[in-house]
Short mmCIF file of C-alpha atoms and ligand atoms in Angstrom, two decimals:
data_model
loop_
_atom_site.label_atom_id
_atom_site.label_comp_id
_atom_site.label_asym_id
_atom_site.label_seq_id
_atom_site.Cartn_x
_atom_site.Cartn_y
_atom_site.Cartn_z
CA MET C 298 -3.07 -28.07 -0.31
CA SER C 299 -6.07 -27.41 1.22
CA LEU C 300 -8.65 -24.36 0.86
CA ILE C 301 -7.82 -22.01 3.34
CA TYR C 302 -11.10 -19.85 2.50
CA ASP C 303 -14.14 -21.27 0.86
CA ARG C 304 -14.88 -18.50 -1.07
CA VAL C 305 -13.19 -14.32 -0.45
CA ALA C 306 -15.07 -11.42 -1.79
CA LEU C 307 -13.04 -8.53 -2.66
CA ILE C 308 -14.26 -5.15 -2.15
CA GLY C 309 -12.44 -3.19 -4.86
CA LEU C 310 -10.78 -4.42 -7.66
CA GLY C 311 -7.60 -2.07 -8.19
CA LEU C 312 -4.37 -3.12 -8.25
CA ILE C 313 -4.28 -4.60 -4.66
CA ALA C 314 -7.55 -6.67 -5.21
CA SER C 315 -6.76 -7.81 -8.69
CA SER C 316 -2.50 -8.88 -7.48
CA MET C 317 -4.27 -10.76 -4.30
CA ALA C 318 -6.89 -12.58 -7.02
CA HIS C 319 -4.21 -13.58 -9.35
CA ALA C 320 -2.06 -15.26 -6.13
CA ILE C 321 -4.47 -17.04 -4.78
CA ARG C 322 -5.88 -18.13 -7.90
CA ARG C 323 -2.39 -19.39 -9.01
CA ASP C 324 -1.86 -21.88 -5.52
CA ASN C 325 -5.67 -22.69 -5.20
CA LEU C 326 -6.07 -21.12 -2.30
CA VAL C 327 -9.67 -20.06 -1.93
CA GLY C 328 -12.83 -22.00 -3.60
CA GLU C 329 -14.16 -18.90 -5.19
CA ILE C 330 -13.13 -15.03 -5.77
CA VAL C 331 -16.17 -13.43 -5.94
CA GLY C 332 -15.12 -9.55 -6.77
CA TYR C 333 -17.03 -5.84 -6.51
CA ALA C 334 -15.95 -2.52 -8.01
CA ARG C 335 -18.27 0.62 -7.77
CA SER C 336 -18.26 1.93 -11.26
CA GLU C 337 -19.44 -0.09 -13.88
CA GLY C 338 -16.42 -0.17 -16.27
CA THR C 339 -14.13 -1.60 -13.68
CA ARG C 340 -16.68 -4.26 -12.91
CA LYS C 341 -16.70 -5.15 -16.82
CA ARG C 342 -13.05 -5.37 -17.10
CA ALA C 343 -12.32 -7.34 -13.83
CA LEU C 344 -14.74 -9.93 -15.90
CA GLU C 345 -13.06 -9.18 -18.92
CA LEU C 346 -9.52 -10.21 -16.77
CA GLY C 347 -11.10 -13.46 -15.55
CA PHE C 348 -9.24 -13.41 -12.02
CA CYS C 349 -12.90 -13.61 -10.11
CA ASP C 350 -15.18 -16.32 -10.30
CA ARG C 351 -18.09 -13.96 -10.12
CA ILE C 352 -19.15 -10.03 -10.24
CA SER C 353 -21.57 -8.91 -8.18
CA GLU C 354 -23.61 -5.90 -8.66
CA THR C 355 -23.68 -4.47 -5.12
CA ALA C 356 -20.85 -5.30 -2.59
CA ALA C 357 -23.67 -6.62 0.23
CA ASP C 358 -24.07 -9.19 -2.39
CA ALA C 359 -20.68 -9.85 -3.06
CA VAL C 360 -20.26 -10.70 1.19
CA LYS C 361 -23.18 -12.53 0.89
CA GLY C 362 -21.30 -15.89 2.19
CA ALA C 363 -18.10 -14.99 2.00
CA ASP C 364 -15.90 -16.54 4.70
CA LEU C 365 -13.21 -13.76 4.11
CA VAL C 366 -14.19 -10.22 2.84
CA VAL C 367 -11.12 -7.91 2.15
CA LEU C 368 -11.86 -4.24 1.62
CA CYS C 369 -9.28 -3.24 -1.12
CA VAL C 370 -10.75 0.79 -1.80
CA PRO C 371 -9.02 4.33 -0.74
CA VAL C 372 -8.79 4.33 2.71
CA GLY C 373 -10.94 7.45 2.97
CA ALA C 374 -13.91 5.04 1.37
CA MET C 375 -13.90 2.20 3.94
CA GLY C 376 -16.18 3.48 6.63
CA GLU C 377 -18.70 4.01 3.76
CA VAL C 378 -18.27 0.61 2.15
CA SER C 379 -18.08 -1.13 5.39
CA ILE C 380 -21.95 0.10 6.19
CA GLU C 381 -23.05 -0.79 2.81
CA ILE C 382 -21.91 -4.72 3.53
CA SER C 383 -22.70 -4.82 7.37
CA GLY C 384 -26.35 -6.19 7.03
CA SER C 385 -24.95 -8.97 4.68
CA LEU C 386 -21.77 -10.43 6.93
CA SER C 387 -22.05 -14.64 7.22
CA ARG C 388 -21.54 -15.02 11.00
CA GLY C 389 -17.89 -15.97 11.89
CA ALA C 390 -16.42 -14.35 8.75
CA THR C 391 -13.44 -12.40 8.89
CA VAL C 392 -13.49 -8.80 7.48
CA THR C 393 -10.24 -7.47 6.91
CA ASP C 394 -8.79 -4.69 4.86
CA VAL C 395 -5.39 -4.05 2.79
CA GLY C 396 -5.61 -0.25 3.68
CA SER C 397 -2.42 1.86 3.71
CA THR C 398 -2.79 3.79 7.05
CA LYS C 399 -4.20 1.60 9.93
CA ARG C 400 -5.80 3.73 12.81
CA SER C 401 -8.15 5.89 10.70
CA VAL C 402 -9.56 2.43 8.90
CA ILE C 403 -10.31 0.72 12.10
CA GLU C 404 -12.09 3.74 13.52
CA ALA C 405 -13.52 4.16 9.95
CA VAL C 406 -14.73 0.52 9.96
CA SER C 407 -15.37 -1.40 13.66
CA PRO C 408 -18.32 0.73 14.53
CA ASN C 409 -20.07 -0.59 11.68
CA LEU C 410 -19.13 -4.51 12.02
CA PRO C 411 -21.74 -6.72 13.44
CA ASN C 412 -19.92 -8.45 16.79
CA TYR C 413 -20.19 -11.71 14.92
CA VAL C 414 -17.73 -11.31 12.83
CA HIS C 415 -13.68 -11.05 13.11
CA PHE C 416 -12.29 -7.86 11.83
CA ILE C 417 -8.61 -8.53 11.09
CA PRO C 418 -7.11 -4.77 9.86
CA ALA C 419 -4.32 -5.56 7.30
CA HIS C 420 -1.29 -3.52 4.84
CA PRO C 421 0.26 -5.76 2.37
CA VAL C 422 3.78 -3.25 1.99
CA ALA C 423 3.75 -4.03 -1.54
CA GLY C 424 2.70 -2.02 -4.46
CA THR C 425 3.42 0.13 -7.58
CA GLU C 426 2.67 3.71 -8.94
CA GLN C 427 0.22 1.75 -11.48
CA SER C 428 -4.05 1.51 -10.55
CA GLY C 429 -7.01 -0.53 -11.95
CA PRO C 430 -7.80 -4.08 -12.00
CA ASP C 431 -5.23 -4.29 -15.43
CA SER C 432 -2.06 -3.57 -12.84
CA GLY C 433 -2.42 -6.88 -10.88
CA PHE C 434 0.23 -9.68 -10.90
CA ALA C 435 0.61 -12.85 -9.39
CA GLU C 436 4.18 -12.05 -7.25
CA LEU C 437 3.05 -8.45 -6.19
CA PHE C 438 3.30 -9.79 -2.60
CA GLU C 439 6.74 -11.79 -3.29
CA ASN C 440 9.29 -11.33 -0.20
CA ARG C 441 6.98 -8.14 0.92
CA TRP C 442 5.39 -7.62 4.22
CA CYS C 443 2.29 -8.14 5.51
CA LEU C 444 1.40 -5.92 8.50
CA LEU C 445 -1.78 -7.10 10.53
CA THR C 446 -3.11 -4.74 13.25
CA PRO C 447 -5.88 -6.76 15.34
CA LYS C 448 -6.92 -6.23 18.66
CA SER C 449 -5.35 -8.76 21.27
CA SER C 450 -8.84 -9.97 21.82
CA VAL C 451 -9.68 -11.35 18.12
CA ASP C 452 -9.97 -15.03 18.14
CA ILE C 453 -6.36 -16.20 17.06
CA ASP C 454 -7.50 -19.13 14.61
CA LYS C 455 -9.52 -16.44 12.38
CA VAL C 456 -5.67 -14.18 12.77
CA ASN C 457 -3.81 -17.46 11.70
CA LYS C 458 -5.96 -18.24 8.92
CA LEU C 459 -5.58 -15.36 7.73
CA LYS C 460 -1.62 -14.96 7.98
CA SER C 461 -1.83 -17.94 6.40
CA LEU C 462 -3.41 -16.44 3.06
CA TRP C 463 -0.43 -13.94 3.30
CA THR C 464 2.47 -16.08 3.77
CA SER C 465 0.83 -18.53 1.09
CA MET C 466 0.83 -15.54 -1.13
CA GLY C 467 4.27 -15.17 -1.05
CA ALA C 468 4.32 -12.34 1.98
CA ASN C 469 6.07 -11.96 5.34
CA VAL C 470 3.54 -11.55 8.34
CA GLU C 471 4.41 -9.50 11.57
CA PHE C 472 2.03 -8.26 14.29
CA MET C 473 2.03 -4.42 14.72
CA GLU C 474 0.24 -1.85 16.98
CA PRO C 475 -2.05 0.58 15.17
CA ASP C 476 -0.55 3.73 15.81
CA HIS C 477 3.22 2.40 15.17
CA HIS C 478 2.49 1.15 12.07
CA ASP C 479 1.23 4.35 10.62
CA LEU C 480 4.44 5.95 12.22
CA VAL C 481 6.92 3.69 10.81
CA LEU C 482 4.92 3.68 7.62
CA ALA C 483 4.93 7.79 7.46
CA VAL C 484 8.35 7.22 7.73
CA THR C 485 9.37 4.84 5.26
CA SER C 486 6.43 5.88 2.85
CA HIS C 487 4.41 8.43 3.43
CA ALA C 488 6.81 11.55 4.15
CA PRO C 489 8.72 10.30 0.61
CA HIS C 490 5.47 10.08 -1.14
CA LEU C 491 5.62 14.03 -0.21
CA ILE C 492 8.90 14.79 -1.09
CA ALA C 493 8.94 13.03 -4.60
CA TYR C 494 5.72 14.52 -5.13
CA THR C 495 7.41 18.04 -3.84
CA MET C 496 10.27 17.54 -5.95
CA VAL C 497 8.67 16.79 -9.21
CA GLY C 498 6.05 19.71 -8.63
CA VAL C 499 9.58 21.54 -8.11
CA ALA C 500 10.91 20.07 -11.64
CA ASP C 501 7.69 20.95 -13.35
CA ASP C 502 7.74 25.39 -12.63
CA ILE C 503 11.98 25.09 -13.47
CA ARG C 504 11.13 23.20 -16.52
CA ARG C 505 9.33 26.33 -17.75
CA VAL C 506 11.70 28.27 -17.47
CA THR C 507 14.35 26.05 -19.12
CA ASP C 508 11.90 25.06 -21.48
CA SER C 509 11.74 20.57 -21.64
CA GLU C 510 15.67 20.47 -20.45
CA VAL C 511 14.33 18.44 -17.08
CA VAL C 512 12.62 15.76 -19.05
CA LYS C 513 15.19 15.33 -21.91
CA TYR C 514 18.13 15.34 -19.17
CA SER C 515 16.03 13.39 -16.62
CA ALA C 516 18.73 11.47 -14.60
CA ALA C 517 18.40 8.83 -12.29
CA GLY C 518 17.23 10.60 -8.97
CA PHE C 519 14.42 12.68 -11.24
CA ARG C 520 13.63 9.69 -12.72
CA ASP C 521 12.66 7.70 -9.97
CA PHE C 522 11.19 10.42 -7.94
CA THR C 523 8.80 10.83 -11.24
CA ARG C 524 8.10 7.37 -11.05
CA ILE C 525 6.81 7.53 -7.47
CA ALA C 526 5.21 10.69 -8.38
CA ALA C 527 3.08 9.23 -10.63
CA SER C 528 1.51 7.03 -8.16
CA ASP C 529 -2.71 7.35 -7.88
CA PRO C 530 -4.23 10.57 -6.34
CA THR C 531 -7.23 9.49 -4.70
CA MET C 532 -5.04 6.89 -2.66
CA TRP C 533 -2.56 9.26 -1.83
CA ARG C 534 -4.73 11.88 -0.85
CA ASP C 535 -6.67 9.45 1.20
CA VAL C 536 -3.20 8.54 3.23
CA PHE C 537 -2.41 12.29 4.05
CA LEU C 538 -5.77 12.92 5.30
CA THR C 539 -5.69 10.00 7.79
CA ASN C 540 -2.59 9.90 8.56
CA LYS C 541 -1.75 13.28 9.66
CA GLU C 542 0.35 13.60 12.54
CA ALA C 543 2.85 11.19 11.53
CA THR C 544 2.86 12.44 8.78
CA LEU C 545 3.70 15.97 9.87
CA GLU C 546 6.14 14.66 12.88
CA VAL C 547 8.18 13.21 10.26
CA LEU C 548 7.91 16.00 7.95
CA GLY C 549 9.14 18.15 10.71
CA ARG C 550 12.31 16.36 11.25
CA PHE C 551 12.91 16.09 7.67
CA THR C 552 12.74 19.92 7.47
CA GLU C 553 15.33 20.01 10.54
CA GLU C 554 17.39 17.69 8.29
CA LEU C 555 16.98 19.78 5.02
CA PHE C 556 18.35 23.39 7.45
CA ALA C 557 21.08 21.18 8.56
CA LEU C 558 22.34 20.06 5.45
CA GLN C 559 21.46 23.27 3.38
CA ARG C 560 23.79 25.18 5.97
CA ALA C 561 26.53 22.46 5.26
CA ILE C 562 26.16 23.08 1.39
CA ARG C 563 26.38 27.51 2.16
CA THR C 564 29.65 27.18 4.49
CA GLY C 565 31.08 24.87 2.58
CA ASP C 566 31.51 21.89 5.23
CA GLY C 567 32.34 19.17 3.16
CA GLU C 568 32.27 16.85 6.45
CA HIS C 569 29.20 17.16 7.25
CA LEU C 570 27.90 16.28 4.02
CA HIS C 571 30.42 13.17 3.33
CA ASP C 572 29.50 11.89 7.25
CA TYR C 573 25.87 11.92 6.52
CA PHE C 574 26.07 10.52 2.95
CA THR C 575 28.16 7.55 4.37
CA ARG C 576 25.50 7.14 6.99
CA THR C 577 22.51 7.27 4.65
CA ARG C 578 24.27 4.84 2.32
CA GLU C 579 25.05 1.69 5.32
CA ILE C 580 20.94 2.28 5.16
CA ARG C 581 20.96 1.84 1.57
CA ARG C 582 23.00 -1.16 2.41
CA GLY C 583 20.60 -2.64 5.23
CA VAL C 584 17.76 -2.45 2.72
CA ILE C 585 19.11 -4.56 0.52
CA GLU C 586 20.33 -7.25 2.80
CA ALA C 587 16.83 -7.69 3.79
CA GLY C 588 16.05 -8.45 0.73
CA GLN C 589 13.68 -5.35 -0.12
CA ASP C 590 15.30 -4.28 -3.03
CA THR C 591 18.03 -4.97 -5.04
CA ASP C 592 21.53 -3.48 -6.48
CA ALA C 593 20.99 -4.58 -9.98
CA PRO C 594 21.32 -2.12 -12.93
CA ASN C 595 17.96 -0.16 -13.63
CA PHE C 596 17.40 0.24 -10.14
CA GLY C 597 16.88 -3.34 -9.67
CA ARG C 598 13.22 -3.30 -10.99
CA ASN C 599 11.87 -5.35 -13.44
CA LYS C 600 9.33 -4.18 -15.97
CA LYS C 601 6.04 -4.65 -13.44
CA ASN C 602 7.66 -2.56 -9.97
P1 NAP K 830 -6.56 1.23 -6.91
O1 NAP K 830 -6.10 0.42 -8.16
O2 NAP K 830 -6.80 2.61 -7.67
O3 NAP K 830 -8.46 0.57 -6.85
C1 NAP K 830 -9.32 1.11 -5.98
C2 NAP K 830 -10.27 0.74 -6.21
O4 NAP K 830 -11.15 1.12 -5.16
C3 NAP K 830 -11.19 0.57 -6.94
O5 NAP K 830 -11.89 -0.76 -7.76
C4 NAP K 830 -11.97 1.62 -7.30
O6 NAP K 830 -13.54 1.86 -7.58
C5 NAP K 830 -12.65 1.49 -5.56
N1 NAP K 830 -13.07 2.62 -5.34
C6 NAP K 830 -12.42 4.11 -4.98
N2 NAP K 830 -12.89 4.76 -4.61
C7 NAP K 830 -14.15 4.02 -4.29
C8 NAP K 830 -15.18 4.89 -3.40
N3 NAP K 830 -15.03 6.03 -2.93
N4 NAP K 830 -16.16 3.74 -2.90
C9 NAP K 830 -15.95 2.23 -3.63
N5 NAP K 830 -14.94 1.87 -3.87
C10 NAP K 830 -14.13 2.93 -4.29
O7 NAP K 830 -6.27 1.05 -5.55
P2 NAP K 830 -5.11 -0.06 -5.25
O8 NAP K 830 -3.77 0.25 -5.13
O9 NAP K 830 -5.55 -1.45 -5.36
O10 NAP K 830 -5.14 0.54 -3.30
C11 NAP K 830 -6.59 -0.08 -2.28
C12 NAP K 830 -6.19 -0.04 -1.04
O11 NAP K 830 -4.77 -0.70 -0.61
C13 NAP K 830 -5.62 1.46 -0.50
O12 NAP K 830 -6.14 1.03 0.56
C14 NAP K 830 -4.55 1.49 -0.88
O13 NAP K 830 -4.52 2.42 0.66
C15 NAP K 830 -3.83 0.57 -0.11
N6 NAP K 830 -2.48 -0.12 -0.78
C16 NAP K 830 -2.40 0.19 -1.92
C17 NAP K 830 -0.84 -0.14 -2.54
C18 NAP K 830 -0.38 0.69 -3.58
O14 NAP K 830 0.75 0.73 -3.25
N7 NAP K 830 -1.08 0.98 -4.66
C19 NAP K 830 -0.06 -0.55 -1.66
C20 NAP K 830 -0.41 -1.83 -0.12
C21 NAP K 830 -1.82 -1.20 0.51
P3 NAP K 830 -13.57 1.93 -9.53
O15 NAP K 830 -12.55 1.19 -10.13
O16 NAP K 830 -14.85 1.89 -9.75
O17 NAP K 830 -13.02 3.40 -9.37
#
């Protein structure tokens, strides 16, 4: 298979960037991978792990001569990083990102980019609760969605090229409007994370009352919540601060439903509870049928995810 890009620059070297690098290396998709991370510790570790061909000392240096630049930093840092690289981008290069929110990234990045580059925002809907350069693995994007949210005026050849990189890394690609993306992700990812954070916080409060029983007898539901609630604090702080409206809208609906279920429990309305749980069970079946999870024991998870 011929190379899709000659040189890719990965800005930020955590879970997503290192997974991209491993997948690119596995299938020889790009001529050269250049990396940059803001801290010396991460740059050094990435060098030791060897998933980049070169590591640069500055973001501006890393993007020089790259025909693809991927911003892999928390969404709150995208604007700042795009300012750092803007003067060093090659004419005709594609700039993309992997941020979990799209409207805020587009607003923060677009104004800083020269008009001779092609900006194609993206979000691979794939992740784990791990972060940093050690956490990446080539299979992360296998059979996951990567959502692209380009403007309709962007060069279609550049869009197809980026699409082919993501499909070669194992992902299924779909196009979406940025605002629609943010609403969908608020339902499927952002609000569930906040609920997990809250549940683990509540359990921690109760633990103080019941000693360590909450951890000792940790059941499946709670264990799942603790896994999600172990996700990177910086990344998730930024997600909530930048996808404020959609997340608050979903949480408002969630609170209404929670009140209805609370009332059903209080009034002994078993029919309401049974109907509700039957409906949600169907949704779980749909997720499995769509290939987005398995019904294997241990929550269908292997060691890595
Ligand atoms: P990560 O493992 O925590 O790595 C983040 C990288 O960004 C690190 O190299 C870090 O540098 C750098 N960074 C952090 N703050 C920065 C700042 N203010 N300026 C410059 N660089 C900064 O994160 P990740 O999970 O790969 O996430 C990267 C992006 O992918 C985020 O936008 C996130 O929303 C998105 N995403 C994440 C997931 C997921 O589940 N994790 C899934 C899909 C998309 P140092 O190491 O030097 O501190």
